[in-house]
Tab-separated table of C-alpha atoms in Angstrom:
chain	number	residue	atom	x	y	z
A	1	MET	CA	39.276	-6.154	7.195
A	2	ARG	CA	40.238	-2.967	9.245
A	3	TRP	CA	38.950	0.323	8.944
A	4	SER	CA	40.187	3.350	10.558
A	5	ARG	CA	36.826	4.996	10.147
A	6	THR	CA	33.469	4.064	9.375
A	7	PHE	CA	29.982	6.030	8.027
A	8	THR	CA	26.653	4.614	8.049
A	9	VAL	CA	24.903	5.898	5.542
A	10	VAL	CA	21.020	5.385	3.921
A	11	GLY	CA	20.894	6.128	0.273
A	12	CYS	CA	18.132	8.755	-0.725
A	13	HIS	CA	16.921	10.657	-3.766
A	14	ALA	CA	14.390	13.413	-4.009
A	15	GLU	CA	12.877	13.582	-7.406
A	16	GLY	CA	16.298	12.391	-8.700
A	17	GLU	CA	19.039	14.356	-6.826
A	18	VAL	CA	20.587	12.210	-4.537
A	19	GLY	CA	20.853	13.474	-1.028
A	20	ASN	CA	22.194	10.285	1.229
A	21	VAL	CA	22.340	10.762	4.720
A	22	ILE	CA	24.911	9.590	7.258
A	23	THR	CA	22.953	8.383	10.381
A	24	GLY	CA	26.216	7.037	12.081
A	25	GLY	CA	29.717	7.552	12.272
A	26	VAL	CA	29.708	11.706	13.698
A	27	MET	CA	28.248	12.093	16.894
A	28	ASP	CA	28.281	15.781	17.008
A	29	VAL	CA	30.768	18.144	16.292
A	30	PRO	CA	30.950	22.095	18.547
A	31	GLY	CA	28.931	24.516	18.187
A	32	LYS	CA	26.299	27.050	19.547
A	33	THR	CA	23.633	26.914	16.246
A	34	MET	CA	24.068	24.865	13.135
A	35	PHE	CA	25.412	27.070	11.033
A	36	GLU	CA	28.504	27.378	13.476
A	37	LYS	CA	28.592	23.438	13.080
A	38	LYS	CA	28.828	23.560	9.699
A	39	GLU	CA	31.485	25.884	9.814
A	40	TYR	CA	33.335	23.556	12.118
A	41	LEU	CA	32.830	20.778	9.904
A	42	GLN	CA	33.904	22.671	6.998
A	43	GLU	CA	37.218	24.165	8.466
A	44	HIS	CA	38.177	21.187	10.429
A	45	MET	CA	36.404	18.016	9.146
A	46	ASP	CA	36.334	18.373	5.366
A	47	ASP	CA	37.934	15.052	4.828
A	48	ILE	CA	34.502	13.438	5.631
A	49	ARG	CA	32.752	15.315	3.058
A	50	GLY	CA	35.698	14.283	0.392
A	51	LEU	CA	35.353	11.194	1.562
A	52	VAL	CA	31.759	10.365	1.234
A	53	LEU	CA	31.525	12.575	-1.851
A	54	PHE	CA	34.333	12.224	-4.258
A	55	GLU	CA	35.601	9.252	-6.009
A	56	PRO	CA	36.276	6.280	-5.409
A	57	ARG	CA	32.910	6.480	-3.563
A	58	GLY	CA	31.030	9.066	-4.827
A	59	ALA	CA	30.096	11.283	-7.955
A	60	PRO	CA	29.265	14.556	-9.087
A	61	TYR	CA	25.514	14.135	-8.693
A	62	VAL	CA	25.850	12.626	-4.810
A	63	ASN	CA	25.419	15.273	-2.203
A	64	ALA	CA	25.479	14.053	1.458
A	65	ASN	CA	23.716	15.175	4.627
A	66	ILE	CA	25.441	14.521	8.308
A	67	ILE	CA	22.326	14.301	11.126
A	68	LEU	CA	23.522	15.938	14.480
A	69	PRO	CA	21.880	16.994	17.502
A	70	PRO	CA	20.074	20.387	17.286
A	71	CYS	CA	21.536	22.857	19.540
A	72	ASP	CA	17.873	24.641	19.526
A	73	SER	CA	15.755	21.712	22.373
A	74	SER	CA	12.828	22.631	20.322
A	75	ALA	CA	13.748	20.746	17.344
A	76	ASP	CA	13.576	17.089	16.310
A	77	LEU	CA	16.701	17.264	14.429
A	78	GLY	CA	19.578	18.981	13.140
A	79	TYR	CA	21.408	18.625	10.148
A	80	VAL	CA	24.234	19.750	7.966
A	81	ILE	CA	24.484	19.218	3.864
A	82	LEU	CA	27.249	18.655	2.303
A	83	GLU	CA	28.013	19.559	-1.850
A	84	SER	CA	30.925	18.562	-3.765
A	85	THR	CA	32.144	22.303	-3.628
A	86	GLU	CA	30.688	23.649	-0.376
A	87	TYR	CA	28.185	23.181	2.496
A	88	PRO	CA	24.731	25.418	1.366
A	89	PRO	CA	22.684	26.689	4.273
A	90	MET	CA	20.032	24.959	3.007
A	91	SER	CA	18.931	22.408	0.395
A	92	GLY	CA	15.111	21.500	-0.278
A	93	SER	CA	15.646	18.141	-1.797
A	94	ASN	CA	18.101	17.028	1.014
A	95	THR	CA	16.231	18.722	3.554
A	96	ILE	CA	13.171	16.119	2.247
A	97	CYS	CA	15.171	12.993	2.176
A	98	VAL	CA	16.769	13.907	5.653
A	99	ALA	CA	13.054	13.830	6.655
A	100	THR	CA	12.171	10.601	4.754
A	101	VAL	CA	15.474	9.148	6.562
A	102	ALA	CA	14.663	9.675	9.853
A	103	LEU	CA	11.245	8.691	10.080
A	104	GLU	CA	11.697	5.345	7.584
A	105	THR	CA	14.473	4.844	9.110
A	106	GLY	CA	12.543	4.592	12.882
A	107	MET	CA	15.673	7.746	14.234
A	108	VAL	CA	12.006	9.801	14.853
A	109	SER	CA	8.936	8.180	15.637
A	110	MET	CA	6.657	8.187	12.710
A	111	LYS	CA	2.645	9.193	13.426
A	112	GLU	CA	0.292	8.651	10.208
A	113	PRO	CA	-1.197	10.032	8.715
A	114	GLU	CA	0.458	13.221	9.613
A	115	THR	CA	4.200	13.650	11.336
A	116	LEU	CA	5.554	17.050	12.365
A	117	LEU	CA	8.909	18.388	12.767
A	118	ARG	CA	11.184	20.699	13.702
A	119	MET	CA	14.825	20.177	11.570
A	120	GLU	CA	17.317	22.791	12.270
A	121	ALA	CA	19.265	23.648	9.251
A	122	PRO	CA	22.345	25.585	8.928
A	123	ALA	CA	20.296	28.487	7.358
A	124	GLY	CA	17.484	28.155	10.741
A	125	MET	CA	14.506	26.267	11.986
A	126	ILE	CA	12.561	24.682	8.835
A	127	GLU	CA	8.831	23.433	9.783
A	128	VAL	CA	8.274	20.163	8.149
A	129	ARG	CA	5.100	18.351	7.215
A	130	CYS	CA	5.774	14.621	6.200
A	131	LEU	CA	1.903	13.060	4.948
A	132	CYS	CA	2.937	9.140	5.886
A	133	GLU	CA	0.842	5.792	4.709
A	134	ASN	CA	2.091	2.064	5.894
A	135	GLY	CA	5.356	2.807	7.540
A	136	LYS	CA	5.986	4.981	3.797
A	137	VAL	CA	6.364	8.694	3.411
A	138	LYS	CA	3.917	10.064	0.925
A	139	GLN	CA	5.354	13.545	0.929
A	140	VAL	CA	6.824	16.092	2.471
A	141	GLU	CA	6.226	19.948	2.624
A	142	PHE	CA	8.523	22.091	4.419
A	143	THR	CA	8.563	25.958	4.912
A	144	ASN	CA	11.316	27.511	4.105
A	145	VAL	CA	13.750	30.231	5.005
A	146	PRO	CA	12.031	33.797	4.185
A	147	ALA	CA	13.634	34.077	0.608
A	148	PHE	CA	14.355	37.575	-1.381
A	149	ALA	CA	15.245	39.003	-4.652
A	150	VAL	CA	18.555	40.675	-5.029
A	151	HIS	CA	18.579	41.954	-8.614
A	152	LEU	CA	15.804	41.988	-11.121
A	153	ASP	CA	16.316	42.653	-14.807
A	154	THR	CA	19.872	43.417	-14.325
A	155	PRO	CA	22.520	43.319	-17.580
A	156	VAL	CA	25.655	41.037	-17.204
A	157	GLU	CA	28.222	41.089	-19.718
A	158	VAL	CA	29.168	37.533	-20.254
A	159	GLU	CA	32.380	36.264	-22.463
A	160	GLY	CA	30.960	34.324	-25.764
A	161	LEU	CA	27.253	35.205	-25.308
A	162	GLY	CA	27.480	39.586	-24.668
A	163	THR	CA	25.037	41.407	-22.565
A	164	ILE	CA	22.069	39.445	-20.957
A	165	THR	CA	19.428	40.107	-18.584
A	166	VAL	CA	19.538	38.072	-14.932
A	167	ASP	CA	17.444	38.156	-11.989
A	168	THR	CA	19.737	37.204	-8.982
A	169	SER	CA	17.950	35.674	-5.362
A	170	TYR	CA	18.543	34.119	-2.159
A	171	GLY	CA	16.177	30.908	-1.510
A	172	GLY	CA	18.286	29.148	1.122
A	173	MET	CA	21.520	29.209	-0.952
A	174	THR	CA	21.808	32.026	-3.614
A	175	PHE	CA	21.014	31.984	-7.670
A	176	ALA	CA	21.126	33.797	-10.535
A	177	HIS	CA	18.536	32.925	-13.029
A	178	VAL	CA	18.183	33.372	-16.945
A	179	ASN	CA	15.884	33.323	-19.879
A	180	ALA	CA	16.251	29.371	-20.828
A	181	ARG	CA	14.802	30.509	-24.478
A	182	ALA	CA	16.961	33.631	-25.167
A	183	LEU	CA	19.530	31.602	-24.662
A	184	GLY	CA	18.735	28.298	-26.569
A	185	PHE	CA	17.474	26.020	-24.784
A	186	SER	CA	14.758	24.130	-24.500
A	187	ILE	CA	15.538	22.366	-20.715
A	188	THR	CA	15.301	19.216	-22.630
A	189	PRO	CA	17.978	15.909	-20.980
A	190	ASP	CA	20.090	16.109	-24.136
A	191	GLU	CA	20.909	19.894	-23.086
A	192	ALA	CA	22.532	19.333	-20.092
A	193	HIS	CA	26.177	19.282	-20.483
A	194	GLN	CA	26.239	22.085	-22.490
A	195	MET	CA	23.720	23.975	-20.030
A	196	SER	CA	26.333	23.243	-17.609
A	197	LEU	CA	28.967	24.410	-19.623
A	198	MET	CA	27.119	27.850	-20.097
A	199	GLY	CA	25.932	28.327	-16.555
A	200	GLN	CA	29.340	28.253	-15.420
A	201	ARG	CA	30.807	31.009	-17.317
A	202	ILE	CA	27.638	33.148	-16.283
A	203	LYS	CA	27.975	32.487	-12.494
A	204	LYS	CA	31.738	33.851	-12.911
A	205	ALA	CA	30.003	37.223	-14.934
A	206	VAL	CA	27.530	37.591	-12.287
A	207	ASN	CA	29.967	37.312	-9.436
A	208	GLU	CA	32.686	39.310	-10.579
A	209	GLN	CA	29.940	42.313	-11.603
A	210	LEU	CA	27.187	41.726	-9.600
A	211	GLU	CA	27.149	41.962	-5.277
A	212	VAL	CA	24.781	39.389	-3.447
A	213	VAL	CA	24.943	39.322	0.145
A	214	HIS	CA	22.720	38.421	3.081
A	215	PRO	CA	21.746	41.395	4.794
A	216	GLU	CA	21.574	39.524	7.636
A	217	ASN	CA	25.054	37.316	7.227
A	218	ALA	CA	27.612	38.063	5.426
A	219	LYS	CA	29.407	34.752	5.134
A	220	ILE	CA	26.240	33.906	2.789
A	221	ARG	CA	27.705	35.629	-0.275
A	222	ASP	CA	27.760	35.032	-4.377
A	223	VAL	CA	25.638	33.124	-6.508
A	224	SER	CA	26.092	29.328	-6.565
A	225	ASN	CA	24.088	27.987	-8.904
A	226	VAL	CA	22.395	29.629	-12.272
A	227	ILE	CA	18.948	28.591	-12.638
A	228	PHE	CA	17.992	28.420	-16.501
A	229	GLU	CA	13.842	29.485	-16.676
A	230	GLY	CA	11.559	28.064	-19.199
A	231	PRO	CA	8.341	30.459	-19.753
A	232	ILE	CA	5.902	30.363	-16.521
A	233	GLU	CA	2.176	29.056	-17.655
A	234	ARG	CA	-1.010	29.206	-16.602
A	235	ILE	CA	-2.344	25.187	-16.541
A	236	ASP	CA	-5.667	23.512	-15.111
A	237	GLY	CA	-5.620	26.437	-11.811
A	238	ARG	CA	-1.808	26.148	-11.313
A	239	VAL	CA	1.061	28.080	-12.790
A	240	GLU	CA	3.756	25.637	-14.426
A	241	SER	CA	7.347	26.049	-15.466
A	242	ILE	CA	10.380	24.183	-16.282
A	243	ASN	CA	13.790	24.830	-15.062
A	244	GLY	CA	17.409	23.347	-15.187
A	245	THR	CA	19.784	24.375	-12.585
A	246	VAL	CA	23.547	24.191	-12.615
A	247	CYS	CA	24.915	23.434	-9.356
A	248	LEU	CA	28.195	24.428	-7.910
A	249	HIS	CA	30.909	22.184	-9.505
A	250	GLY	CA	28.963	22.694	-13.269
A	251	ARG	CA	26.140	19.762	-13.102
A	252	LEU	CA	22.565	19.985	-13.434
A	253	ASP	CA	20.455	19.448	-10.443
A	254	ARG	CA	18.037	16.161	-11.206
A	255	SER	CA	15.459	17.873	-9.203
A	256	PRO	CA	13.323	20.695	-9.759
A	257	THR	CA	15.818	22.696	-6.816
A	258	GLY	CA	13.946	23.486	-3.660
A	259	THR	CA	15.812	26.434	-2.921
A	260	GLY	CA	16.323	27.154	-6.635
A	261	THR	CA	11.663	26.175	-6.449
A	262	THR	CA	11.899	29.258	-3.542
A	263	GLY	CA	14.263	31.801	-5.290
A	264	ARG	CA	12.462	31.586	-8.394
A	265	LEU	CA	9.048	32.254	-6.106
A	266	ALA	CA	10.698	34.928	-4.863
A	267	VAL	CA	11.580	36.544	-8.032
A	268	MET	CA	7.945	35.837	-9.898
A	269	SER	CA	6.340	37.676	-6.860
A	270	ALA	CA	8.455	40.556	-6.964
A	271	LYS	CA	7.611	41.018	-10.407
A	272	GLY	CA	3.969	40.319	-9.657
A	273	GLN	CA	3.780	37.410	-11.697
A	274	ILE	CA	2.131	34.808	-8.801
A	275	ALA	CA	-0.045	35.909	-5.708
A	276	LYS	CA	-0.100	34.723	-2.622
A	277	GLY	CA	-1.397	31.754	-2.306
A	278	GLU	CA	-1.436	30.233	-5.798
A	279	LEU	CA	0.184	26.657	-6.813
A	280	PHE	CA	3.302	27.278	-8.396
A	281	ARG	CA	4.562	23.716	-10.028
A	282	ASN	CA	7.961	23.763	-11.120
A	283	LYS	CA	9.504	20.593	-13.131
A	284	SER	CA	13.217	19.505	-13.216
A	285	ILE	CA	14.872	18.598	-16.533
A	286	ILE	CA	14.174	14.685	-15.897
A	287	GLY	CA	10.250	15.500	-15.671
A	288	THR	CA	9.651	15.526	-11.648
A	289	HIS	CA	8.311	18.588	-10.419
A	290	PHE	CA	7.808	20.376	-6.547
A	291	ASP	CA	4.299	22.072	-5.527
A	292	SER	CA	5.137	25.010	-3.517
A	293	ARG	CA	3.197	28.533	-2.539
A	294	VAL	CA	4.069	31.875	-1.285
A	295	ILE	CA	2.225	31.586	2.160
A	296	ALA	CA	3.711	34.742	3.660
A	297	ASN	CA	5.420	38.235	3.525
A	298	ALA	CA	8.290	38.618	5.310
A	299	ARG	CA	11.350	41.075	5.630
A	300	VAL	CA	15.170	40.228	5.602
A	301	GLY	CA	16.891	43.394	6.835
A	302	GLU	CA	15.908	46.272	4.556
A	303	ARG	CA	14.360	43.691	2.169
A	304	ASP	CA	10.959	42.433	1.547
A	305	ALA	CA	10.766	38.601	1.506
A	306	VAL	CA	8.577	35.925	1.239
A	307	VAL	CA	8.085	32.465	3.019
A	308	VAL	CA	7.393	29.493	0.502
A	309	THR	CA	6.397	26.255	0.861
A	310	ILE	CA	8.066	23.665	-1.002
A	311	ALA	CA	5.864	19.254	-1.490
A	312	GLY	CA	7.844	16.805	-2.809
A	313	GLN	CA	9.149	13.196	-1.956
A	314	ALA	CA	11.942	10.747	-1.117
A	315	TRP	CA	12.702	7.494	-2.000
A	316	ILE	CA	15.339	5.335	0.303
A	317	THR	CA	17.368	3.583	-2.634
A	318	SER	CA	19.850	1.417	-0.012
A	319	ILE	CA	21.522	0.925	3.877
A	320	GLY	CA	25.089	0.699	3.806
A	321	GLN	CA	28.596	1.855	5.672
A	322	TYR	CA	31.096	3.687	4.459
A	323	GLY	CA	34.848	2.931	5.128
A	324	LEU	CA	38.519	3.630	5.377
A	325	ASP	CA	41.443	1.377	5.266
A	326	PRO	CA	44.190	2.962	6.633
A	327	THR	CA	46.400	2.424	3.730
A	328	ASP	CA	43.668	3.600	1.631
A	329	PRO	CA	45.982	6.259	-0.613
A	330	TYR	CA	42.608	8.501	-1.583
A	331	PRO	CA	41.266	9.103	2.481
A	332	ARG	CA	39.954	12.425	1.083
A	333	GLY	CA	38.783	11.031	-2.380
A	334	HIS	CA	39.986	12.168	-5.494
A	335	ARG	CA	38.500	14.176	-8.623
A	336	LEU	CA	39.010	14.347	-12.379
A	337	SER	CA	38.274	17.411	-14.777
A	338	ASP	CA	36.879	15.080	-16.930
A	339	VAL	CA	33.319	14.667	-15.020
A	340	TRP	CA	34.344	17.215	-11.973
A	341	PHE	CA	34.993	20.443	-14.227
């Protein structure tokens, strides 16, 4: 066997969403910030993303993360998130996977019962608290970057649907929020395909009709994902809901979506639907959940914002190597529209 490239990849998922972690094969990339390193990977080394995410090694539901040396000396590690159509500034499920892999593989020393980490993402510094027992990370809770609502109860014309009402937000990624019941969905696994198709139409309409731009970084713009939201209920002293998030190229996030939960809290807070400190349990289409809270108010540019914590768990599924045979005709992988739509 002769490979021209080799990557060590730890398989991992957080509440059902795959977030594999590349722990070897990429030493470092240029950049004074993790956002600049993300841009360098995107512009000059995007073949790595294709190799590990696209077929024949990957699949539409696979995400990956590259652990890199941090730019901020106070951080324990840096990481860049790879998804099938972009390099998002932040991802909650991927952050939970990276923290779990770093501790359970010994890349970073684990302290029981609690390990505190500072993890540098392209979106900024993420404070992480890991509950650990017998060498296992039982829960990862992170404080996300400040989140804010952009549009509230705004009409958008969608082909085949007519006028619908949307909210938009930034929670580390950009989202459009829609009422699932109003669009005929109960958010059950059998609805995933139709939700994906409709979500792509809604995303296109929102990006054509509304402007969503981060006030402090104009490179973060346009809605990436569409959240179909279930009703908000108060159960056993906490706020609960369910959602299905249509991601990027058009598939459902298996987890409740960490950045999406953050965006939901920003919208809920702006609408007076939740108080600071209240527990919000956001459930996914497969029944997993993240527990979250608004812990502080903030400002991002001229916008009112909130600071949110998200808690969930990840599980390592495999450890292996991805390689590239120099004669392989698909060094960047390939995609077909039967599943990559």
